[in-house]
Short mmCIF file of C-alpha atoms in Angstrom, two decimals:
data_model
loop_
_atom_site.label_atom_id
_atom_site.label_comp_id
_atom_site.label_asym_id
_atom_site.label_seq_id
_atom_site.Cartn_x
_atom_site.Cartn_y
_atom_site.Cartn_z
CA ARG A 975 168.43 23.10 156.84
CA LEU A 976 167.92 25.06 153.60
CA LEU A 977 168.47 22.70 150.64
CA LEU A 978 168.48 23.69 146.96
CA GLN A 979 167.16 20.68 145.00
CA PRO A 980 168.34 19.65 141.53
CA ASP A 981 165.10 20.98 140.05
CA ASP A 982 165.96 24.42 141.53
CA SER A 983 163.32 24.05 144.23
CA LEU A 984 164.12 25.15 147.82
CA GLN A 985 163.54 22.75 150.72
CA ILE A 986 163.37 23.93 154.35
CA LEU A 987 163.89 21.15 156.88
CA ALA A 988 162.12 21.43 160.27
CA PRO A 989 161.12 25.10 159.91
CA VAL A 990 161.47 27.28 162.97
CA GLU A 991 160.37 30.87 163.71
CA SER A 992 163.56 32.35 162.26
CA ASP A 993 162.67 30.79 158.87
CA VAL A 994 159.41 32.78 158.69
CA GLY A 995 159.38 35.36 155.90
CA PHE A 996 158.98 35.94 152.16
CA TYR A 997 161.15 33.93 149.73
CA ALA A 998 161.65 35.15 146.16
CA CYS A 999 162.62 33.14 143.07
CA ASN A 1000 164.29 35.16 140.29
CA ALA A 1001 164.61 33.82 136.72
CA SER A 1002 166.43 35.58 133.86
CA ASN A 1003 167.73 34.91 130.37
CA ALA A 1004 168.87 36.96 127.43
CA LEU A 1005 165.33 38.21 126.79
CA GLY A 1006 164.62 39.50 130.29
CA SER A 1007 163.88 38.48 133.86
CA ASP A 1008 160.94 37.77 136.18
CA SER A 1009 160.42 36.91 139.85
CA VAL A 1010 157.78 35.46 142.15
CA SER A 1011 157.61 35.47 145.95
CA ILE A 1012 155.95 33.18 148.47
CA ALA A 1013 155.42 33.54 152.19
CA VAL A 1014 156.57 30.93 154.69
CA THR A 1015 154.85 31.24 158.03
CA LEU A 1016 154.02 29.30 161.13
CA ALA A 1017 150.75 29.42 163.01
CA GLY A 1018 150.98 32.82 164.69
CA LYS A 1019 150.42 36.52 164.04
CA PRO A 1020 150.49 37.61 160.36
CA LEU A 1021 153.40 38.78 158.23
CA ILE A 1022 153.34 41.72 155.80
CA LYS A 1023 155.75 41.96 152.90
CA ALA A 1024 157.14 45.50 153.24
CA SER A 1025 159.47 47.60 151.10
CA ARG A 1026 161.72 50.44 152.25
CA VAL A 1027 162.33 52.21 148.95
CA THR A 1028 161.45 55.77 147.88
CA MET A 1029 159.84 56.06 144.45
CA ILE A 1030 159.40 59.36 142.55
CA ASN A 1031 156.93 59.34 139.64
CA THR A 1032 156.84 62.43 137.40
CA GLU A 1033 155.58 60.92 134.14
CA SER A 1034 153.74 57.58 134.41
CA PRO A 1035 149.90 57.69 134.59
CA ALA A 1036 149.88 54.62 136.87
CA VAL A 1037 152.29 53.41 139.56
CA THR A 1038 152.30 50.46 142.01
CA VAL A 1039 154.37 50.18 145.20
CA ASP A 1040 154.58 47.73 148.10
CA ILE A 1041 153.48 48.87 151.52
CA GLY A 1042 156.34 50.43 153.50
CA SER A 1043 157.56 52.47 150.53
CA MET A 1044 157.48 56.25 150.21
CA LEU A 1045 155.85 57.43 146.98
CA LYS A 1046 156.09 60.89 145.46
CA THR A 1047 153.88 61.21 142.39
CA ILE A 1048 152.33 63.77 140.09
CA GLN A 1049 148.63 64.61 140.28
CA LYS A 1050 146.00 62.65 138.28
CA ALA A 1051 148.09 59.45 138.39
CA ASN A 1052 146.49 56.14 139.48
CA VAL A 1053 148.32 54.82 142.56
CA SER A 1054 148.18 51.21 143.78
CA ILE A 1055 149.61 50.21 147.18
CA ASN A 1056 150.09 46.45 147.56
CA CYS A 1057 149.86 44.85 151.01
CA GLN A 1058 150.86 41.17 150.64
CA VAL A 1059 149.91 39.30 153.84
CA ALA A 1060 150.62 35.77 155.05
CA GLY A 1061 149.43 34.11 158.24
CA VAL A 1062 147.82 31.04 159.78
CA PRO A 1063 144.93 31.36 160.29
CA GLU A 1064 144.26 33.76 157.40
CA ALA A 1065 144.54 37.40 158.46
CA LYS A 1066 141.97 40.17 157.98
CA VAL A 1067 143.36 43.25 156.19
CA THR A 1068 142.19 46.79 157.14
CA TRP A 1069 143.35 50.04 155.49
CA PHE A 1070 143.77 53.43 157.21
CA LYS A 1071 144.59 56.97 156.05
CA ASN A 1072 146.23 59.20 158.67
CA LYS A 1073 145.09 56.65 161.33
CA VAL A 1074 141.44 56.92 160.20
CA LYS A 1075 139.85 53.74 158.82
CA LEU A 1076 139.03 53.94 155.11
CA SER A 1077 135.39 53.40 154.15
CA PRO A 1078 134.32 50.53 151.88
CA THR A 1079 133.83 53.05 149.05
CA HIS A 1080 137.59 53.00 148.43
CA HIS A 1081 138.91 50.52 145.90
CA LEU A 1082 140.12 47.64 148.08
CA ARG A 1083 140.85 44.16 146.64
CA ASP A 1084 143.05 41.29 147.91
CA GLY A 1085 145.18 43.62 150.03
CA LEU A 1086 145.55 46.13 147.15
CA LEU A 1087 144.52 49.78 147.68
CA LEU A 1088 143.80 51.78 144.51
CA ILE A 1089 143.79 55.60 144.66
CA ALA A 1090 142.48 56.82 141.31
CA ASN A 1091 143.16 60.26 139.81
CA VAL A 1092 145.37 61.38 142.70
CA SER A 1093 145.01 64.99 143.94
CA LEU A 1094 146.50 67.01 146.80
CA SER A 1095 143.64 65.91 149.07
CA ASP A 1096 144.85 62.27 148.75
CA GLN A 1097 148.24 63.09 150.29
CA GLY A 1098 148.89 61.39 153.63
CA LEU A 1099 150.04 58.28 155.51
CA TYR A 1100 148.35 55.04 154.37
CA SER A 1101 148.53 52.04 156.72
CA CYS A 1102 147.73 48.35 156.19
CA LYS A 1103 146.83 46.35 159.31
CA ALA A 1104 146.73 42.54 159.19
CA ALA A 1105 145.16 40.76 162.16
CA ASN A 1106 144.23 37.21 163.20
CA LEU A 1107 143.59 35.52 166.54
CA HIS A 1108 147.36 35.41 167.29
CA GLY A 1109 147.94 39.17 166.92
CA GLU A 1110 148.25 41.98 164.43
CA VAL A 1111 150.93 43.86 162.47
CA THR A 1112 150.86 47.20 160.65
CA GLU A 1113 152.97 48.68 157.85
CA SER A 1114 152.62 52.20 156.37
CA SER A 1115 153.45 54.10 153.20
CA GLN A 1116 153.73 57.89 152.85
CA LEU A 1117 152.07 59.37 149.74
CA LEU A 1118 153.30 62.82 148.68
CA VAL A 1119 151.55 64.50 145.74
CA LEU A 1120 153.77 66.58 143.46
CA GLU A 1121 152.75 69.62 141.44
CA PRO A 1122 155.30 71.13 139.03
CA PRO A 1123 155.92 74.88 139.24
CA ARG A 1124 153.27 76.95 137.44
CA PRO A 1125 152.90 80.74 136.93
CA LEU A 1126 150.50 82.83 139.00
CA PRO A 1127 148.90 86.12 137.84
CA TYR A 1128 149.37 87.80 141.23
CA LEU A 1129 151.92 87.89 144.05
CA GLU A 1130 150.53 89.11 147.39
CA ASP A 1131 153.98 89.57 148.95
CA LEU A 1132 154.89 92.00 146.15
CA THR A 1133 152.02 94.30 147.15
CA ALA A 1134 153.17 94.22 150.78
CA ALA A 1135 156.76 95.00 149.77
CA LEU A 1136 155.63 97.95 147.62
CA SER A 1137 153.55 99.43 150.45
CA SER A 1138 156.72 99.80 152.56
CA ALA A 1139 158.94 101.02 149.69
CA GLY A 1140 159.53 104.60 148.56
CA PRO A 1141 157.99 106.38 145.55
CA SER A 1142 161.11 105.76 143.44
CA THR A 1143 160.63 101.97 143.57
CA HIS A 1144 159.05 100.29 140.51
CA SER A 1145 157.75 96.72 140.29
CA VAL A 1146 157.02 94.03 137.71
CA LEU A 1147 156.27 90.29 137.63
CA THR A 1148 158.26 87.85 135.53
CA SER A 1149 156.37 85.64 133.07
CA PRO A 1150 157.16 82.62 130.86
CA SER A 1151 156.87 84.83 127.75
CA GLY A 1152 158.77 87.74 129.29
CA THR A 1153 157.80 91.19 130.60
CA LYS A 1154 159.48 94.60 130.42
CA LEU A 1155 160.12 97.36 132.95
CA THR A 1156 161.57 100.74 132.07
CA VAL A 1157 163.02 102.79 134.94
CA SER A 1158 165.13 105.89 135.37
CA PRO A 1159 168.73 105.76 136.65
CA GLY A 1160 169.10 105.79 140.44
CA SER A 1161 165.69 104.28 141.16
CA SER A 1162 165.01 100.81 142.56
CA ALA A 1163 163.19 97.86 140.98
CA LEU A 1164 161.21 95.00 142.56
CA ILE A 1165 160.99 91.91 140.34
CA GLY A 1166 158.50 89.27 141.50
CA CYS A 1167 158.58 85.57 140.64
CA ALA A 1168 154.91 84.55 140.99
CA VAL A 1169 154.97 80.75 140.87
CA ASP A 1170 153.24 77.97 142.75
CA GLY A 1171 153.78 74.23 143.13
CA HIS A 1172 153.94 71.35 145.59
CA PRO A 1173 156.23 71.11 147.36
CA THR A 1174 157.00 74.85 147.31
CA PRO A 1175 159.51 75.45 144.51
CA ASN A 1176 163.03 76.69 145.20
CA ILE A 1177 163.74 80.03 143.43
CA THR A 1178 167.08 80.79 141.74
CA TRP A 1179 167.66 84.24 140.18
CA LEU A 1180 169.79 84.71 137.06
CA TYR A 1181 171.08 87.74 135.16
CA SER A 1182 171.76 87.20 131.47
CA GLY A 1183 171.57 83.46 132.16
CA GLU A 1184 174.26 83.56 134.86
CA PRO A 1185 174.03 83.63 138.69
CA LEU A 1186 173.59 87.16 140.08
CA SER A 1187 176.76 89.12 140.87
CA LEU A 1188 175.39 92.69 140.94
CA ARG A 1189 174.13 94.34 144.14
CA HIS A 1190 170.70 92.98 145.11
CA GLU A 1191 168.45 91.86 147.95
CA LEU A 1192 166.02 88.93 148.17
CA LEU A 1193 162.62 89.44 149.78
CA ALA A 1194 159.58 87.25 150.51
CA ALA A 1195 161.58 84.01 150.87
CA GLY A 1196 163.46 84.66 147.63
CA ARG A 1197 160.37 85.27 145.48
CA ILE A 1198 161.14 89.01 145.09
CA LEU A 1199 164.42 90.37 143.73
CA GLN A 1200 165.20 93.98 144.65
CA ILE A 1201 167.70 95.85 142.45
CA LEU A 1202 169.03 98.95 144.24
CA ASN A 1203 170.26 102.10 142.47
CA VAL A 1204 169.55 101.01 138.90
CA SER A 1205 172.19 102.07 136.39
CA ASP A 1206 173.33 101.27 132.84
CA PHE A 1207 175.18 98.25 134.27
CA THR A 1208 171.95 96.61 135.46
CA ASP A 1209 169.81 96.73 132.32
CA GLY A 1210 169.22 93.42 130.57
CA GLU A 1211 167.37 90.15 131.14
CA PHE A 1212 166.57 88.86 134.62
CA SER A 1213 165.08 85.41 135.07
CA CYS A 1214 163.87 83.26 137.93
CA LEU A 1215 164.19 79.48 137.86
CA ALA A 1216 161.57 77.67 140.00
CA GLN A 1217 162.35 74.01 140.75
CA ASN A 1218 160.85 71.18 142.79
CA GLU A 1219 160.78 67.39 142.51
CA ALA A 1220 158.00 67.56 139.90
CA GLY A 1221 159.78 69.82 137.43
CA SER A 1222 161.01 73.34 136.76
CA LEU A 1223 159.79 76.64 135.27
CA MET A 1224 161.77 79.58 133.90
CA GLN A 1225 160.25 83.10 133.88
CA VAL A 1226 161.97 86.20 132.51
CA MET A 1227 161.74 90.00 132.34
CA SER A 1228 163.79 92.75 130.69
CA LEU A 1229 164.96 95.84 132.59
CA ALA A 1230 165.49 98.95 130.46
CA ILE A 1231 167.08 102.24 131.54
CA GLN A 1232 165.57 105.46 130.18
CA GLU A 1233 165.27 108.88 131.72
CA TYR A 1234 161.91 110.53 132.26
CA GLN A 1235 161.64 114.22 131.29
CA TRP A 1236 159.26 117.08 131.99
CA SER A 1237 157.75 118.83 128.96
CA VAL A 1238 156.12 122.32 129.05
CA ASP A 1239 152.98 122.26 126.91
CA LYS A 1240 149.96 124.49 126.22
CA LEU A 1241 148.53 126.93 128.75
CA THR A 1242 145.56 126.23 130.99
CA ALA A 1243 142.28 128.09 130.45
CA CYS A 1244 142.16 131.60 131.91
CA SER A 1245 140.92 131.64 135.48
CA ALA A 1246 138.68 134.72 134.89
CA SER A 1247 136.82 136.25 131.94
CA CYS A 1248 137.46 139.86 133.03
CA GLY A 1249 138.74 141.99 135.89
CA HIS A 1250 142.25 141.90 137.33
CA ARG A 1251 142.74 138.29 138.50
CA GLY A 1252 142.86 136.25 135.29
CA LEU A 1253 145.83 133.85 135.16
CA GLN A 1254 147.05 131.03 132.91
CA LEU A 1255 149.56 128.33 133.91
CA PRO A 1256 151.78 126.31 131.54
CA GLN A 1257 150.92 122.57 131.69
CA LEU A 1258 153.60 119.97 132.46
CA ARG A 1259 153.71 116.45 131.04
CA CYS A 1260 156.03 113.57 131.98
CA LEU A 1261 157.52 112.00 128.86
CA LEU A 1262 159.44 108.81 128.24
CA ASP A 1263 160.91 108.43 124.78
CA GLY A 1264 158.44 111.05 123.50
CA SER A 1265 155.33 109.37 124.96
CA GLU A 1266 153.39 110.69 127.94
CA VAL A 1267 153.48 108.54 131.09
CA ASN A 1268 152.19 108.95 134.64
CA SER A 1269 153.65 112.06 136.28
CA SER A 1270 154.85 109.98 139.26
CA TYR A 1271 157.72 108.68 137.09
CA CYS A 1272 159.13 112.23 136.87
CA GLU A 1273 159.05 112.92 140.61
CA GLU A 1274 162.81 112.38 140.84
CA THR A 1275 163.45 114.84 137.96
CA LEU A 1276 163.78 118.58 138.63
CA LYS A 1277 160.69 120.46 137.49
CA PRO A 1278 161.17 123.52 135.23
CA SER A 1279 160.23 126.87 136.73
CA LEU A 1280 156.74 127.88 135.65
CA GLN A 1281 155.49 131.49 135.76
CA PRO A 1282 151.78 132.35 135.54
CA ILE A 1283 150.68 134.56 132.67
CA ALA A 1284 148.09 137.34 133.06
CA CYS A 1285 145.00 137.04 130.84
CA ASN A 1286 141.62 138.71 130.23
CA ARG A 1287 142.67 141.84 132.15
CA LYS A 1288 139.78 144.14 131.12
CA ASP A 1289 136.74 145.91 132.59
CA CYS A 1290 133.84 143.60 133.38
CA PRO A 1291 130.25 144.33 132.24
CA SER A 1292 127.97 145.90 134.85
CA ARG A 1293 126.42 143.32 137.17
CA TRP A 1294 124.27 143.07 140.27
CA MET A 1295 126.14 142.73 143.57
CA VAL A 1296 124.37 141.36 146.64
CA THR A 1297 125.27 141.15 150.32
CA SER A 1298 124.53 138.21 152.59
CA TRP A 1299 121.00 137.79 153.94
CA SER A 1300 120.33 139.39 157.30
CA PRO A 1301 119.25 137.19 160.26
CA CYS A 1302 115.55 136.26 160.21
CA SER A 1303 113.33 138.64 162.18
CA ARG A 1304 111.61 135.73 163.97
CA SER A 1305 112.78 132.28 164.98
CA CYS A 1306 109.39 130.69 164.10
CA GLY A 1307 105.93 131.58 162.92
CA GLY A 1308 107.17 133.48 159.84
CA GLY A 1309 109.75 136.27 159.62
CA ILE A 1310 111.53 138.50 157.10
CA GLN A 1311 115.19 138.83 156.10
CA THR A 1312 116.78 141.39 153.79
CA ARG A 1313 119.94 142.08 151.81
CA ARG A 1314 121.44 144.96 149.86
CA VAL A 1315 121.36 144.89 146.03
CA THR A 1316 123.54 147.33 144.02
CA CYS A 1317 124.74 147.64 140.41
CA GLN A 1318 128.56 147.78 140.04
CA ARG A 1319 131.31 147.29 137.49
CA LEU A 1320 134.72 145.64 138.23
CA THR A 1321 137.57 147.41 136.38
CA ALA A 1322 140.78 145.93 135.00
CA LYS A 1323 142.62 147.51 137.95
CA GLY A 1324 140.48 145.64 140.50
CA SER A 1325 138.30 148.51 141.73
CA SER A 1326 134.46 148.47 141.83
CA VAL A 1327 132.61 151.41 140.26
CA PRO A 1328 128.95 152.05 141.23
CA MET A 1329 126.58 152.08 138.24
CA SER A 1330 122.92 152.94 137.73
CA ASN A 1331 120.34 150.19 138.14
CA GLU A 1332 119.41 150.65 134.47
CA ALA A 1333 122.94 149.59 133.43
CA CYS A 1334 122.49 146.20 135.17
CA ALA A 1335 118.81 145.81 134.24
CA GLN A 1336 119.87 145.59 130.59
CA MET A 1337 122.03 142.56 131.45
CA SER A 1338 119.82 140.63 133.93
CA LYS A 1339 116.80 140.86 136.22
CA ARG A 1340 117.37 142.60 139.55
CA PRO A 1341 117.71 140.05 142.43
CA VAL A 1342 115.14 140.26 145.24
CA ASP A 1343 116.20 142.06 148.43
CA THR A 1344 113.62 140.55 150.83
CA GLN A 1345 112.35 137.03 151.49
CA ASN A 1346 110.24 135.11 153.98
CA CYS A 1347 112.02 132.89 156.57
CA ASN A 1348 111.33 130.54 159.49
CA ARG A 1349 107.75 129.91 158.42
CA ARG A 1350 107.32 126.79 160.52
CA PRO A 1351 104.84 127.20 163.43
CA CYS A 1352 106.12 127.92 166.94
CA VAL A 1353 105.86 124.79 169.10
CA GLU A 1354 106.59 123.76 172.70
CA TRP A 1355 106.59 120.68 174.95
CA VAL A 1356 103.56 120.36 177.24
CA SER A 1357 103.33 117.83 180.09
CA SER A 1358 100.38 116.42 182.08
CA SER A 1359 100.27 116.17 185.87
CA TRP A 1360 102.26 113.42 187.54
CA GLY A 1361 100.35 110.18 187.99
CA GLN A 1362 99.98 108.29 191.27
CA CYS A 1363 103.07 106.82 192.90
CA ASN A 1364 102.01 103.22 192.29
CA GLY A 1365 104.53 101.88 189.82
CA PRO A 1366 106.80 98.89 190.46
CA CYS A 1367 108.97 99.03 193.60
CA ILE A 1368 112.59 99.82 192.78
CA GLY A 1369 113.91 100.20 196.34
CA PRO A 1370 112.88 100.63 199.99
CA ARG A 1371 109.76 102.83 199.95
CA LEU A 1372 110.74 103.86 196.38
CA ALA A 1373 108.52 103.49 193.26
CA VAL A 1374 108.05 105.18 189.86
CA GLN A 1375 105.39 107.63 188.67
CA HIS A 1376 104.63 108.74 185.09
CA ARG A 1377 103.22 111.65 183.11
CA GLN A 1378 102.46 112.28 179.43
CA ILE A 1379 104.50 114.63 177.22
CA PHE A 1380 102.98 116.35 174.14
CA CYS A 1381 104.30 118.61 171.38
CA GLN A 1382 101.87 121.41 170.47
CA THR A 1383 101.73 124.84 168.91
CA LYS A 1384 101.28 128.05 170.89
CA ASP A 1385 97.53 127.92 170.17
CA GLY A 1386 97.24 124.45 171.74
CA THR A 1387 97.15 122.32 168.57
CA SER A 1388 98.91 118.96 168.98
CA VAL A 1389 101.56 118.22 166.34
CA SER A 1390 104.14 115.49 165.68
CA THR A 1391 106.87 115.17 168.32
CA ASP A 1392 109.40 115.55 165.47
CA GLN A 1393 108.57 119.27 165.33
CA CYS A 1394 109.75 119.68 168.96
CA SER A 1395 112.90 117.61 168.49
CA SER A 1396 115.16 120.68 168.68
CA LEU A 1397 113.77 121.59 172.13
CA PRO A 1398 114.79 119.93 175.44
CA ARG A 1399 112.16 117.26 176.20
CA PRO A 1400 110.80 117.14 179.80
CA LEU A 1401 111.09 113.89 181.78
CA SER A 1402 108.15 111.49 181.57
CA THR A 1403 109.11 109.35 184.61
CA GLN A 1404 110.54 110.04 188.06
CA ASN A 1405 111.15 108.21 191.33
CA CYS A 1406 108.67 108.73 194.17
CA TRP A 1407 108.17 107.70 197.83
CA THR A 1408 105.37 105.32 198.81
CA ASP A 1409 104.61 103.28 201.92
CA VAL A 1410 103.56 100.37 199.70
CA CYS A 1411 107.21 99.69 198.89
CA GLY A 1412 108.27 99.62 202.57
CA VAL A 1413 108.83 95.85 202.34
CA HIS A 1414 111.58 93.26 202.86
CA TRP A 1415 112.18 89.50 202.69
CA ARG A 1416 111.48 87.58 205.95
CA VAL A 1417 112.99 84.11 206.43
CA SER A 1418 112.30 81.41 209.06
CA LEU A 1419 114.79 79.05 210.63
CA TRP A 1420 116.02 76.05 208.63
CA THR A 1421 114.19 72.75 209.23
CA VAL A 1422 116.07 69.68 210.54
CA CYS A 1423 118.12 67.96 207.80
CA THR A 1424 116.36 64.94 206.27
CA ALA A 1425 119.50 62.79 206.59
CA THR A 1426 122.54 62.59 208.88
CA CYS A 1427 124.89 61.52 206.07
CA GLY A 1428 125.00 60.50 202.43
CA ASN A 1429 124.17 62.52 199.31
CA TYR A 1430 120.42 63.12 199.71
CA GLY A 1431 119.98 65.32 202.81
CA PHE A 1432 118.16 68.65 202.43
CA GLN A 1433 116.42 71.22 204.62
CA SER A 1434 113.99 74.07 203.92
CA ARG A 1435 112.71 77.33 205.37
CA ARG A 1436 109.84 79.75 204.76
CA VAL A 1437 110.54 82.92 202.72
CA ASP A 1438 107.90 85.73 202.66
CA CYS A 1439 107.71 89.30 201.41
CA VAL A 1440 106.33 91.33 204.37
CA HIS A 1441 105.55 95.00 205.05
CA ILE A 1442 108.10 96.61 207.35
CA ARG A 1443 105.51 98.56 209.36
CA THR A 1444 102.68 95.99 209.61
CA ASN A 1445 104.85 92.85 209.38
CA LYS A 1446 102.10 91.33 207.21
CA PRO A 1447 102.83 89.30 204.05
CA VAL A 1448 102.31 91.08 200.71
CA MET A 1449 102.66 90.03 197.05
CA GLU A 1450 106.23 88.87 196.34
CA HIS A 1451 106.67 91.18 193.33
CA HIS A 1452 106.86 94.14 195.80
CA CYS A 1453 110.19 92.67 197.04
CA SER A 1454 111.55 91.86 193.56
CA TRP A 1455 114.01 94.78 193.69
CA ARG A 1456 116.10 92.63 196.05
CA PRO A 1457 117.15 88.98 195.32
CA ARG A 1458 114.85 86.39 196.94
CA PRO A 1459 116.68 84.26 199.62
CA ALA A 1460 116.89 80.51 198.99
CA ASN A 1461 114.14 78.44 200.63
CA TRP A 1462 115.97 75.07 200.56
CA GLN A 1463 119.53 73.74 200.58
CA ARG A 1464 121.44 70.48 200.75
CA CYS A 1465 122.88 69.39 204.14
CA ASN A 1466 125.00 66.71 205.89
CA ILE A 1467 126.72 65.73 202.62
CA THR A 1468 129.23 63.32 204.20
CA PRO A 1469 129.95 59.61 203.58
CA CYS A 1470 127.97 57.13 205.75
CA GLU A 1471 129.75 54.30 207.61
CA ASN A 1472 128.77 50.64 206.98
CA GLY A 1473 125.59 49.67 208.76
CA THR A 1474 124.40 53.27 209.14
CA LEU A 1475 120.91 54.18 207.99
CA LEU A 1476 120.74 56.37 204.87
CA ARG A 1477 117.59 58.39 204.11
CA GLY A 1478 116.78 60.11 200.87
CA GLY A 1479 113.17 60.97 200.04
CA GLU A 1480 111.20 57.71 199.95
CA ALA A 1481 114.34 55.58 199.48
CA GLU A 1482 115.91 53.86 202.51
CA TRP A 1483 118.65 51.30 202.47
CA CYS A 1484 121.43 49.89 204.69
CA ARG A 1485 124.96 48.72 204.12
CA GLY A 1486 127.10 46.31 206.21
CA ARG A 1487 127.93 42.66 206.57
CA LYS A 1488 128.55 40.62 209.74
CA GLU A 1489 129.32 36.88 209.95
CA GLY A 1490 128.04 36.26 206.42
CA ARG A 1491 124.62 37.96 206.83
CA VAL A 1492 123.40 41.49 206.20
CA VAL A 1493 122.69 43.51 209.35
CA CYS A 1494 120.26 46.43 208.99
CA GLN A 1495 119.55 49.05 211.61
CA LYS A 1496 116.60 51.42 211.49
CA HIS A 1497 115.60 54.27 213.79
CA SER A 1498 111.88 53.41 213.52
CA THR A 1499 110.01 50.12 213.89
CA GLY A 1500 109.21 47.91 210.96
CA PRO A 1501 111.24 45.85 208.50
CA CYS A 1502 114.40 47.29 206.97
#
């Protein structure tokens, strides 16, 4: 039934459903080739021309694919997804991203979806739905956005690895231009490969351009290389190769082996200007190749023995010596405290020699030996008489009474309460007994339910706050210390049978049917 005519046209005799589809004509010569496709369809649900290829674009600024394809492309490219549809009657085309309908703001034209300047936020599943009155069909394409590996200035996992490592572990990040780390023999090194990309790049570590053969460990999913027990055999260039579908990036670092050494330098300043306790200590510096570095690098190196040197061992000039102040004679209202003042001289042997006051007076003014203390006024808490027991009820026959609290001096002058803050403050409230609070909730019996069935029946009762002794009602707030009982509730909440009267407020209705007419029954006279 498929005939190829002399003019290269294709004839389909008596088309049936199996002939439905897209037919392509390809033409080629020595200068190139071209093709065109056409859809053959019968009246029925639409057809979509779909492709099942995977395309990876790492260079072109614009790329077009048929729906059904998977596309992996670099960022900032312009992506066009073609959805060629055939159907009788003509089908309506609708586009979706991750099963959410795309708004008209997207570039949609003749079944072609244009995604301009693609970014990571555009990644997802794009679907084309064609529908007419005979049915609908959907085809989808997955868009994956690629980002080639790029260097990062910081690697969070490296910080975490260092926090759990010992003090003899040193760290460095590789870089495209190369970095350098100098360590002492026997220590460990952490080399981080701080790169990012989409999808996440695979990391391969190299030593002198060749795969690693020396003893090592990989941490943080291969992004950190740990070299254990560094020696002369491990110095040289280490590199990490980051690769994904969008490209690759090589970063390098150089590991150098040099020993750190302690150096004994000048002495510290003397700890005393005279007497018998003056000492000087030699200062230590950590050196690497003659330059001073942080002393932590020398922690694994044995420190030289350092001996303190005596200095300024001579008699001190005469000076005033004072004892501690005595306790204040009064705790408030003004008191006196004293101390002893003497003139002495400390010798080079460590002994103190008493001297005349004139010997010290030539050097400095004599310190005072008395001073005033605790000059703040003496204060106390003062309370008024208790007020009447007429506060709010807090229990059976139980209420609250109050009194005022003041801070004042001994002579009766009122002052700020802050001045009494160091003293225990008396209570300003207390519980008290009163017949007024001898109350309780009194409830009556429930009324008859307003309905025998259905969803609208309710009943009520009277709730009063009454005095226990007199049984007379009082204000409800006197009973508020106990929860108030409910004064209404729903009742007889059961389904009604057909033909049974239902009551609910002012609404009344009947249900039931007998011999083609509605039968209504009512407990009172009058129409239903």
